[in-house]
Tab-separated table of C-alpha atoms in Angstrom:
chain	number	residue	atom	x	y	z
A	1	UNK	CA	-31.975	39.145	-127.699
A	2	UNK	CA	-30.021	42.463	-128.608
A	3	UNK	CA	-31.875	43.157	-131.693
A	4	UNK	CA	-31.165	46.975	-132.239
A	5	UNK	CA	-28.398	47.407	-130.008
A	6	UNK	CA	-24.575	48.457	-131.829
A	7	UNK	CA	-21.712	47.085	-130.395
A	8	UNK	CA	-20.178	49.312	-128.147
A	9	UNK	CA	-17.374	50.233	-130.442
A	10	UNK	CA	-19.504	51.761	-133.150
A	11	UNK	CA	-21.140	53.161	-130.495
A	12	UNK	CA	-18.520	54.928	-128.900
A	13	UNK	CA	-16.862	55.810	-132.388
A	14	UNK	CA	-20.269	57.337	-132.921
A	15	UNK	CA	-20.449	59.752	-130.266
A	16	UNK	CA	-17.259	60.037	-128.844
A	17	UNK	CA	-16.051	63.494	-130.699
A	18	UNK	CA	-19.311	64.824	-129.792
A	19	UNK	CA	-19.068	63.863	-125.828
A	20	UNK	CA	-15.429	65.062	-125.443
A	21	UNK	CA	-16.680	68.561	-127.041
A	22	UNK	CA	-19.546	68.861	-124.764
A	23	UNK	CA	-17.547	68.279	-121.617
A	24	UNK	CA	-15.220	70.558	-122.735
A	25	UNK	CA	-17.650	73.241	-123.080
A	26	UNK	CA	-19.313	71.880	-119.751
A	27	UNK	CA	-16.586	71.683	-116.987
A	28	UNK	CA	-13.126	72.641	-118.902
A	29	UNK	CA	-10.196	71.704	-120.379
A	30	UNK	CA	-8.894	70.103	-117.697
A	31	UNK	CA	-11.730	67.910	-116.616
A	32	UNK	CA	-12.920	66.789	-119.750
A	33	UNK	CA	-10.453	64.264	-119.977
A	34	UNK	CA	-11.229	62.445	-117.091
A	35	UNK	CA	-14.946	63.021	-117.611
A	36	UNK	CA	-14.282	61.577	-120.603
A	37	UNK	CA	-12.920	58.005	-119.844
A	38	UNK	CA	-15.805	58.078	-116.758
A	39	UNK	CA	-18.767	58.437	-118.953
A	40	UNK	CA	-17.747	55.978	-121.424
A	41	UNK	CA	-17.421	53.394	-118.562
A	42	UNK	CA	-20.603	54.491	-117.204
A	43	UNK	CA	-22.089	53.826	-120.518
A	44	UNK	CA	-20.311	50.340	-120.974
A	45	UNK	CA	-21.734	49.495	-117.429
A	46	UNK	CA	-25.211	49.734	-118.430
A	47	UNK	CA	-24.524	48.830	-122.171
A	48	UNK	CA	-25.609	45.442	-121.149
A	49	UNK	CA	-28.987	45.713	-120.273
A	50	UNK	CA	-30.194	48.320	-122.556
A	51	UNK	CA	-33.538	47.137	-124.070
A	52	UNK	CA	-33.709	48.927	-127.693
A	53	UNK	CA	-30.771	51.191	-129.377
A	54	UNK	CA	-32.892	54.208	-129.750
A	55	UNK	CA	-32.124	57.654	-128.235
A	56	UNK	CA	-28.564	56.792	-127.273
A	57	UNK	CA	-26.962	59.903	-128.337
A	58	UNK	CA	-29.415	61.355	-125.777
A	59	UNK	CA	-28.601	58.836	-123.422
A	60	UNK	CA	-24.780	59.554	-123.280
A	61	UNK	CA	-25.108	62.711	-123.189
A	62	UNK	CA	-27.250	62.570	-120.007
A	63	UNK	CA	-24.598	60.364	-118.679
A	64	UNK	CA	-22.058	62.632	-119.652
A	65	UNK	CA	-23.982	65.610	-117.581
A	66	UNK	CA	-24.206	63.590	-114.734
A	67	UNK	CA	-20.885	62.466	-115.335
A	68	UNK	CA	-20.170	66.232	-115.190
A	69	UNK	CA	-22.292	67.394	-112.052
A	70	UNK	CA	-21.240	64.589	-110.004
A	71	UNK	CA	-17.426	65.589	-110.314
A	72	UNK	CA	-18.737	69.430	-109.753
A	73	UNK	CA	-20.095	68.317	-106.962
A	74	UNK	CA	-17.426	66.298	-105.204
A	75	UNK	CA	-15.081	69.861	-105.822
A	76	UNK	CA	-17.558	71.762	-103.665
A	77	UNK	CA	-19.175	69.217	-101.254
A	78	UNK	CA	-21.567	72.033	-99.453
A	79	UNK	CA	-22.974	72.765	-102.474
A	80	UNK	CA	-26.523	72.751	-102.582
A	81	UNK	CA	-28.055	70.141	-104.827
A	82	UNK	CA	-30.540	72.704	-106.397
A	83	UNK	CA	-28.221	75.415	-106.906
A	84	UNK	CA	-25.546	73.251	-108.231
A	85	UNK	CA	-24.490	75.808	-110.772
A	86	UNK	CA	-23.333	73.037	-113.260
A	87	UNK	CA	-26.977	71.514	-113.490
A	88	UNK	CA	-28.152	74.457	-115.285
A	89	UNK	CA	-26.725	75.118	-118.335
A	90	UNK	CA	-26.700	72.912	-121.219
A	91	UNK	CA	-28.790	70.052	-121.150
A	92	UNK	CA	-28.864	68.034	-124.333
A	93	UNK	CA	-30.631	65.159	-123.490
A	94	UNK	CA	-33.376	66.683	-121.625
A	95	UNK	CA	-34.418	68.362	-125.191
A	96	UNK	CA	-38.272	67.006	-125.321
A	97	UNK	CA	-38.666	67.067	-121.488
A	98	UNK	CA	-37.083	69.690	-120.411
A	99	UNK	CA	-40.007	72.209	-120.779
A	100	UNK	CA	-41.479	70.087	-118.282
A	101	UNK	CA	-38.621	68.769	-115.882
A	102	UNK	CA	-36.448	72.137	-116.400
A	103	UNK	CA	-37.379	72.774	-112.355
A	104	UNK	CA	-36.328	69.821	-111.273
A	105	UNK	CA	-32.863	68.877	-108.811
A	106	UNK	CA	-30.635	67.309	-111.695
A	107	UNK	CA	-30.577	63.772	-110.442
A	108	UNK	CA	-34.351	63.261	-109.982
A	109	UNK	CA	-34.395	65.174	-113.608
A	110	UNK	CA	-32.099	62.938	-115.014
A	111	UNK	CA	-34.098	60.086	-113.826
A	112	UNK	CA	-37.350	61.293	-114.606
A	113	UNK	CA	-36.233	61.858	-118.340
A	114	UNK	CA	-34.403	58.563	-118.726
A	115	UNK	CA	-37.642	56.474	-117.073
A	116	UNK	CA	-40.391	58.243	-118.850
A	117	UNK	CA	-38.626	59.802	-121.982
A	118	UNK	CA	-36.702	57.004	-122.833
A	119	UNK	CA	-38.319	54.022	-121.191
A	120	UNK	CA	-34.631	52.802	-119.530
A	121	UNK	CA	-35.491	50.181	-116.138
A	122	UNK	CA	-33.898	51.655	-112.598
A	123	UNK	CA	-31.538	48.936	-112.969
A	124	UNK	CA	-29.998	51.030	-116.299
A	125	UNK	CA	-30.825	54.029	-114.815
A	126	UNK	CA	-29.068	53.899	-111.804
A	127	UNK	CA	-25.602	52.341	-113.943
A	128	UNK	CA	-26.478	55.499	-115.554
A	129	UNK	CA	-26.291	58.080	-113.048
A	130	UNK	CA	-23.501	56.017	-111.014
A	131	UNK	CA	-25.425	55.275	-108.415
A	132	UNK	CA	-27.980	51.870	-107.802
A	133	UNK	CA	-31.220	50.522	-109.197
A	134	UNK	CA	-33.142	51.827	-105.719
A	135	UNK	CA	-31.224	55.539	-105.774
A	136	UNK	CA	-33.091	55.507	-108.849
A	137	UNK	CA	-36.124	54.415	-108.222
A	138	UNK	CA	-36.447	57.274	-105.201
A	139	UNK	CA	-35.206	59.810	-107.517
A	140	UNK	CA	-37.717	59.453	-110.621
A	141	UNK	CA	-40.676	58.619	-107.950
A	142	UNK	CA	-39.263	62.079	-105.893
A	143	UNK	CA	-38.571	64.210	-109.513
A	144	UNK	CA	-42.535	63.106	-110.319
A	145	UNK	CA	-44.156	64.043	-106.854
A	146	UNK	CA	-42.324	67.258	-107.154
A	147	UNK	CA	-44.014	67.776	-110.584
A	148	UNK	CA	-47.075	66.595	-109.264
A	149	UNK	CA	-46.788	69.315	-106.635
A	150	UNK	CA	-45.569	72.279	-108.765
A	151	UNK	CA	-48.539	71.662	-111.026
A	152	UNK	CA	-51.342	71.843	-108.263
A	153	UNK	CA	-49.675	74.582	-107.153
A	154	UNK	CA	-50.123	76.585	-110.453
B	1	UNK	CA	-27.728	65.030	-136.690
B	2	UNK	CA	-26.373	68.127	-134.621
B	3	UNK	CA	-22.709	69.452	-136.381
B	4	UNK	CA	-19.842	68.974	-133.886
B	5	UNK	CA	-16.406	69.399	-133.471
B	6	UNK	CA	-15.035	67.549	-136.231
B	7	UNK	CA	-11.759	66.851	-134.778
B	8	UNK	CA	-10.912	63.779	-133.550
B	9	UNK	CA	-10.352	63.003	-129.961
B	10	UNK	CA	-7.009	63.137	-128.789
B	11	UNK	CA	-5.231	59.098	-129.551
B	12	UNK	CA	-3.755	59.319	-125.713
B	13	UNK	CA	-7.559	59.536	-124.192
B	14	UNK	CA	-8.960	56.673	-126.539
B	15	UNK	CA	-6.067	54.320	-126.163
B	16	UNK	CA	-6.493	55.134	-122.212
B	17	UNK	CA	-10.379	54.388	-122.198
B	18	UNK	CA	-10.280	51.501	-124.143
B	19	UNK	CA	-7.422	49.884	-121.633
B	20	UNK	CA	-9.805	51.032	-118.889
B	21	UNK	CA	-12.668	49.623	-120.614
B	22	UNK	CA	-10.338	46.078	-120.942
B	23	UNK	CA	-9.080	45.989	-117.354
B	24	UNK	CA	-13.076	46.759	-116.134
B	25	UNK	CA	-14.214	43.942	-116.917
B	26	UNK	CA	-17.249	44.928	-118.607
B	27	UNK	CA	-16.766	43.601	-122.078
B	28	UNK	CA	-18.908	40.756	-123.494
B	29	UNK	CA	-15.692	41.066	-126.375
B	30	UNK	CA	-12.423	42.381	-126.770
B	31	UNK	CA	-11.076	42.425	-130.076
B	32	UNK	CA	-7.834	43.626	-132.628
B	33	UNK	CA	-7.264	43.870	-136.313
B	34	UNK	CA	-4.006	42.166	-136.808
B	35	UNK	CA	-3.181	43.880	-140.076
B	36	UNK	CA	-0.327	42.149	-141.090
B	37	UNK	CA	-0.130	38.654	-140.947
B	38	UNK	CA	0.945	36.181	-143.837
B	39	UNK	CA	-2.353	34.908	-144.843
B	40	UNK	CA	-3.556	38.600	-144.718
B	41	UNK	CA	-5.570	40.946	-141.815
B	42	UNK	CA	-7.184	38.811	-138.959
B	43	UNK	CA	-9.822	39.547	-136.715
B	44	UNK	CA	-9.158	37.934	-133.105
B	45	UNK	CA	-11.521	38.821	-129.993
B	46	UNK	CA	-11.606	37.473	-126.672
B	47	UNK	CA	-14.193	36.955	-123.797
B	48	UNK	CA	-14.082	36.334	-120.519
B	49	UNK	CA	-13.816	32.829	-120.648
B	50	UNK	CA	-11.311	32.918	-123.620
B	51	UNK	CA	-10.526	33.156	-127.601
B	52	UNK	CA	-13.815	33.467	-129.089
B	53	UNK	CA	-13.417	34.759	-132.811
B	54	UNK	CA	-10.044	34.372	-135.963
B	55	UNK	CA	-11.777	35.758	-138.513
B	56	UNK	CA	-9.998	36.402	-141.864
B	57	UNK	CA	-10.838	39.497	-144.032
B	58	UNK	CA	-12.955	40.587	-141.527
B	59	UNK	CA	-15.352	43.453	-142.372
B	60	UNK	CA	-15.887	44.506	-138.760
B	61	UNK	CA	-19.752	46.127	-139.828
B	62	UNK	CA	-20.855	42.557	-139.848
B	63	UNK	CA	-18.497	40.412	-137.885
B	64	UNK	CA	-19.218	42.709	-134.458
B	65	UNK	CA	-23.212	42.555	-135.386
B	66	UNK	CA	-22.418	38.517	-135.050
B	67	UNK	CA	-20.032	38.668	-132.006
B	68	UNK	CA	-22.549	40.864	-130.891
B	69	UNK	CA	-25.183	38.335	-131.336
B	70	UNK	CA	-23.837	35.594	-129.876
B	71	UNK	CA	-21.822	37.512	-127.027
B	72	UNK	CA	-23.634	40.228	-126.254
B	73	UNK	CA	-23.340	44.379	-127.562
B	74	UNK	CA	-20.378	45.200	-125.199
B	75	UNK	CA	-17.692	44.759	-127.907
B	76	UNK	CA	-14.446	46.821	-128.371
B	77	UNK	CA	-11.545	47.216	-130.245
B	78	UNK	CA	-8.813	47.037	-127.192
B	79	UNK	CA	-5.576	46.211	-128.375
B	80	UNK	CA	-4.065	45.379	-125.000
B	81	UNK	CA	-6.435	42.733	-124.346
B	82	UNK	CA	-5.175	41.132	-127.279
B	83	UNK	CA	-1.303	40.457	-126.083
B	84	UNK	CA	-1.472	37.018	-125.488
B	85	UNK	CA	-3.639	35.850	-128.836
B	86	UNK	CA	-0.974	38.103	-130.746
B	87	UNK	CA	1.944	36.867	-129.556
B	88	UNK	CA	1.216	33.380	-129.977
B	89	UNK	CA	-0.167	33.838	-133.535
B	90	UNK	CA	2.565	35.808	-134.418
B	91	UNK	CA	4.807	32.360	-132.856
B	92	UNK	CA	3.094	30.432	-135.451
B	93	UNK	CA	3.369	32.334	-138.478
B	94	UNK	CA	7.084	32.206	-137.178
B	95	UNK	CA	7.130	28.398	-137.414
B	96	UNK	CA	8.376	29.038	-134.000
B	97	UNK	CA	4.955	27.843	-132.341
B	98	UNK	CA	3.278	23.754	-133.016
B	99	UNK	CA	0.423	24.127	-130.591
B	100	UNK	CA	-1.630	27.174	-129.073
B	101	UNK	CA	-1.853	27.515	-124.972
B	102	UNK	CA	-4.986	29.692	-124.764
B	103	UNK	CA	-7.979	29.204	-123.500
B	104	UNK	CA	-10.929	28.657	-125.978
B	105	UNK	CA	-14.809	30.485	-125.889
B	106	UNK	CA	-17.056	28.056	-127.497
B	107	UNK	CA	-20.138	28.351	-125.732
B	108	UNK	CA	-21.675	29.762	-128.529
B	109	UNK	CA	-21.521	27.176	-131.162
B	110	UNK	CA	-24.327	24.262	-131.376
B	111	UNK	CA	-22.983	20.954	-129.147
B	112	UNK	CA	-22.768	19.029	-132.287
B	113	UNK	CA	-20.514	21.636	-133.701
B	114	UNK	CA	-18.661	21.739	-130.276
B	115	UNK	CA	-18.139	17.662	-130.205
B	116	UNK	CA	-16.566	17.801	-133.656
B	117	UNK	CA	-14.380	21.329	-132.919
B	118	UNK	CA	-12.767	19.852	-129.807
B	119	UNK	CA	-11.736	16.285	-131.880
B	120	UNK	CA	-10.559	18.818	-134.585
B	121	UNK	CA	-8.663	20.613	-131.885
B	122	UNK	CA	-6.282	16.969	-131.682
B	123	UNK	CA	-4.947	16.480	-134.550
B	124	UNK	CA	-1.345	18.112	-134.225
B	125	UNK	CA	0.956	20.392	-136.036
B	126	UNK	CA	1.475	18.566	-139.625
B	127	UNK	CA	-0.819	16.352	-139.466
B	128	UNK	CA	-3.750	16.045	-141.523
B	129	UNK	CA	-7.423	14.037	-141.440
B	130	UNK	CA	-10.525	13.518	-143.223
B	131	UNK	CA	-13.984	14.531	-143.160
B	132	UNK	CA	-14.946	10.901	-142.724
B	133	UNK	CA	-12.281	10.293	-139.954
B	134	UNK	CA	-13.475	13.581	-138.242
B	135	UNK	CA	-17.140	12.256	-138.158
B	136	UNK	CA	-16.459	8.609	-137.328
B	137	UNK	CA	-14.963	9.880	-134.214
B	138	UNK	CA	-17.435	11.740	-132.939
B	139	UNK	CA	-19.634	8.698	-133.332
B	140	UNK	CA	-21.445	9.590	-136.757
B	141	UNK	CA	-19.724	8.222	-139.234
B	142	UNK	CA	-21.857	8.908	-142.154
B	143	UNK	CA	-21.991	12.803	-141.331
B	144	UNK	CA	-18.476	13.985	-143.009
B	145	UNK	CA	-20.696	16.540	-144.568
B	146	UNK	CA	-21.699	17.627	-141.968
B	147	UNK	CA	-18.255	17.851	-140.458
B	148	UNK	CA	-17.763	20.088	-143.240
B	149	UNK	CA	-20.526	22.567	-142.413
B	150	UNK	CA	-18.384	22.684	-138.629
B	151	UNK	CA	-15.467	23.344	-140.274
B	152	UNK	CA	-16.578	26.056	-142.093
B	153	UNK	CA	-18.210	27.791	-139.965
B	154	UNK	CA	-14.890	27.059	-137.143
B	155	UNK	CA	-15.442	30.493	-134.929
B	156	UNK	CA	-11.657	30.121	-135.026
B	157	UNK	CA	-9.789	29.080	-137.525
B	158	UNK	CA	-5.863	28.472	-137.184
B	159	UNK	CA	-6.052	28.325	-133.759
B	160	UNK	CA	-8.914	25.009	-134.305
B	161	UNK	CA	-7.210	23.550	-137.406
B	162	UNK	CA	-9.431	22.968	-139.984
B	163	UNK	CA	-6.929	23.487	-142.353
B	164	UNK	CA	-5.966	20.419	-141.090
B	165	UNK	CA	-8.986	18.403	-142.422
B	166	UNK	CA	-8.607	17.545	-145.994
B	167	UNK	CA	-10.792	15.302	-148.723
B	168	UNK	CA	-10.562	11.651	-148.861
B	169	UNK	CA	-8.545	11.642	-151.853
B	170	UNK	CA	-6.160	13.831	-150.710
B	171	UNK	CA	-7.116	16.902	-152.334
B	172	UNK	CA	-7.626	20.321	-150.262
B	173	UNK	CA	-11.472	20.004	-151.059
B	174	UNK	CA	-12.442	23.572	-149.277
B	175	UNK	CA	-11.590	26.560	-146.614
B	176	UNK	CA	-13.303	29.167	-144.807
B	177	UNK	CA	-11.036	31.273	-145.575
B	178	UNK	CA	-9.868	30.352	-149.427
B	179	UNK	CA	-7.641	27.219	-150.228
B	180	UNK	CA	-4.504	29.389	-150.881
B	181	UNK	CA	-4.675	30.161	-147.408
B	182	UNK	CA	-5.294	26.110	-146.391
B	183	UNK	CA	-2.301	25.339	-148.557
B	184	UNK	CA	0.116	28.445	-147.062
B	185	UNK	CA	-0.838	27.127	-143.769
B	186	UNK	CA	-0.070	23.256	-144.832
B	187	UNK	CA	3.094	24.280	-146.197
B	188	UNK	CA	4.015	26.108	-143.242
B	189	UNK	CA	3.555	22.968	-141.220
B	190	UNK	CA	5.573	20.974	-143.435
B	191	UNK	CA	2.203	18.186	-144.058
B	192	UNK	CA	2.705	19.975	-147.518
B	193	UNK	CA	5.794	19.600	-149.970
């Protein structure tokens, strides 16, 4: 049934230190906090219908970005998705893909990596990124057309 | 494993995500340590529907791999969840408290094991029962071993009496949690002299 999956609790204990630190390095001091508390319950929403327990410190940590340019995003609401400044520095979770996805909008990245690198269903995904199971589903299917395109092009 | 900060996080943001984490909604399991009650540290957790786990000398490694098992992974530790089960425990150990008013999770035991739990659950402060008297009223009369696997494996003990249930003869026979805890609990109740 859950074979694989912690409970939450270690799981937080687990990676908790390393999440505040990251946000902290990622949007500040004063931020962190909050981004904090939001990631965790981000996490805890799609806790529930994880499928295995692998790659989770990967998995938060994607949250946590997302967590991160969502909140950068809601401070400057004319920003440009694609030249959201906070979508381009560290990226943890996108370690194996990112060679790959590195051009990508954040969102459809994020997708992209969760749905092919870790094998997460839209419904997690989209719990993930705060959004829904079909915001999702457009935003890996849109992250892998515009892959498809950037490679014909080259 | 990457090397992080090894500082802790700050207690004021952990205490405030676990109470958001409790008042979301999202837990399969909320659960506390009591650490000092008189028969010794006691795990309690709660679900949705109610008290789901007393668990003495808990070693939370394994008991939140079982909770987890039979509730689902979204377990925390959330203190504030916990009000309600604490106070009332802590009413009992008292002698200020005969009879708990909170709800009870059993959905996860086997319907045999829920038949005999909820007779258990009716014999009253100071009283005590048998095996045999346990299984006769559930209709199976000749299964007071039986009732004896239920009562020690009671997803709640205290709160479901087993300590309640004695042997035929009398004697204190066995207890989940060790019979010097059956007899502090007897005593307590006064069915013990």
């Amino acid at each position: 049934m859950v074979t694989g999956i912690p409970p939450f609790e270690r799981f937080y204990e687990t990676h908790k230190v390393e999440v505040l630190a990251f946000l902290r390095r990622r949007a500040g001091q004063d931020q962190a906090d909050d981004l904090f508390q939001e990631t965790f319950l981000r996490a805890l929403r799609a806790y529930g219908r994880l499928e295995h327990g692998e790659h989770l410190r990967a998995w938060v940590l994607t949250i946590a970005t997302n967590a991160a340019i969502d909140a950068g995003r809601r401070e400057r609401p004319s920003a440009e998705l694609d030249n959201d400044p906070a979508g381009e520095d560290e990226r943890p979770a996108f370690e194996e893909l990112a060679p790959l996805t590195d051009e990508l909008p954040p969102k459809e990245r994020a997708a992209v990596v969760l749905r092919y690198g870790y094998d997460l269903d839209y419904d997690t995904i989209g719990a993930a990124l705060g959004s829904n199971e079909q915001a999702a589903r457009q935003a890996a299917s849109a992250g892998v057309r515009r892959l498809r395109k950037e490679k014909e092009q080259r | 494993m990457t090397p992080t900060a090894t500082s802790p996080i700050p207690t004021v943001l952990d205490e405030r995500f676990r109470a958001a984490a409790a008042a979301s909604g999202l837990l399969d399991v909320a659960y506390d340590v009591l650490d000092d009650t008189p028969v010794g540290p006691l795990l309690v957790g709660v679900s949705e529907r109610g008290l789901c786990r007393v668990s003495f000398d808990p070693e939370p490694e394994t008991e939140l791999e079982r909770l987890g098992r039979e509730f689902g992974p979204r377990i925390l530790r959330t203190p504030s969840a916990l009000d309600r089960v604490r106070r009332e425990l802590d009413e009992y150990f008292a002698g200020r408290r005969q009879a708990f008013d909170l709800d009870l999770d059993l959905s996860a035991a086997p319907e045999f094991h829920r038949r005999v739990l909820a007779e258990l659950n009716r014999v009253g402060y100071g009283r005590t029962t048998t095996y045999g008297a346990l299984a006769a009223q559930v209709g199976s009369p000749r299964a007071a071993r039986a009732v004896g696997t239920v009562m020690n494996r009671n997803p709640m003990p205290i709160v479901l009496p087993c300590h309640r249930v004695v042997g035929a003869n009398g004697s204190l026979t066995g207890y989940g949690g060790g019979l010097d805890r059956k007899e502090w609990l007897l005593r307590l109740e006064g069915a013990l002299l």
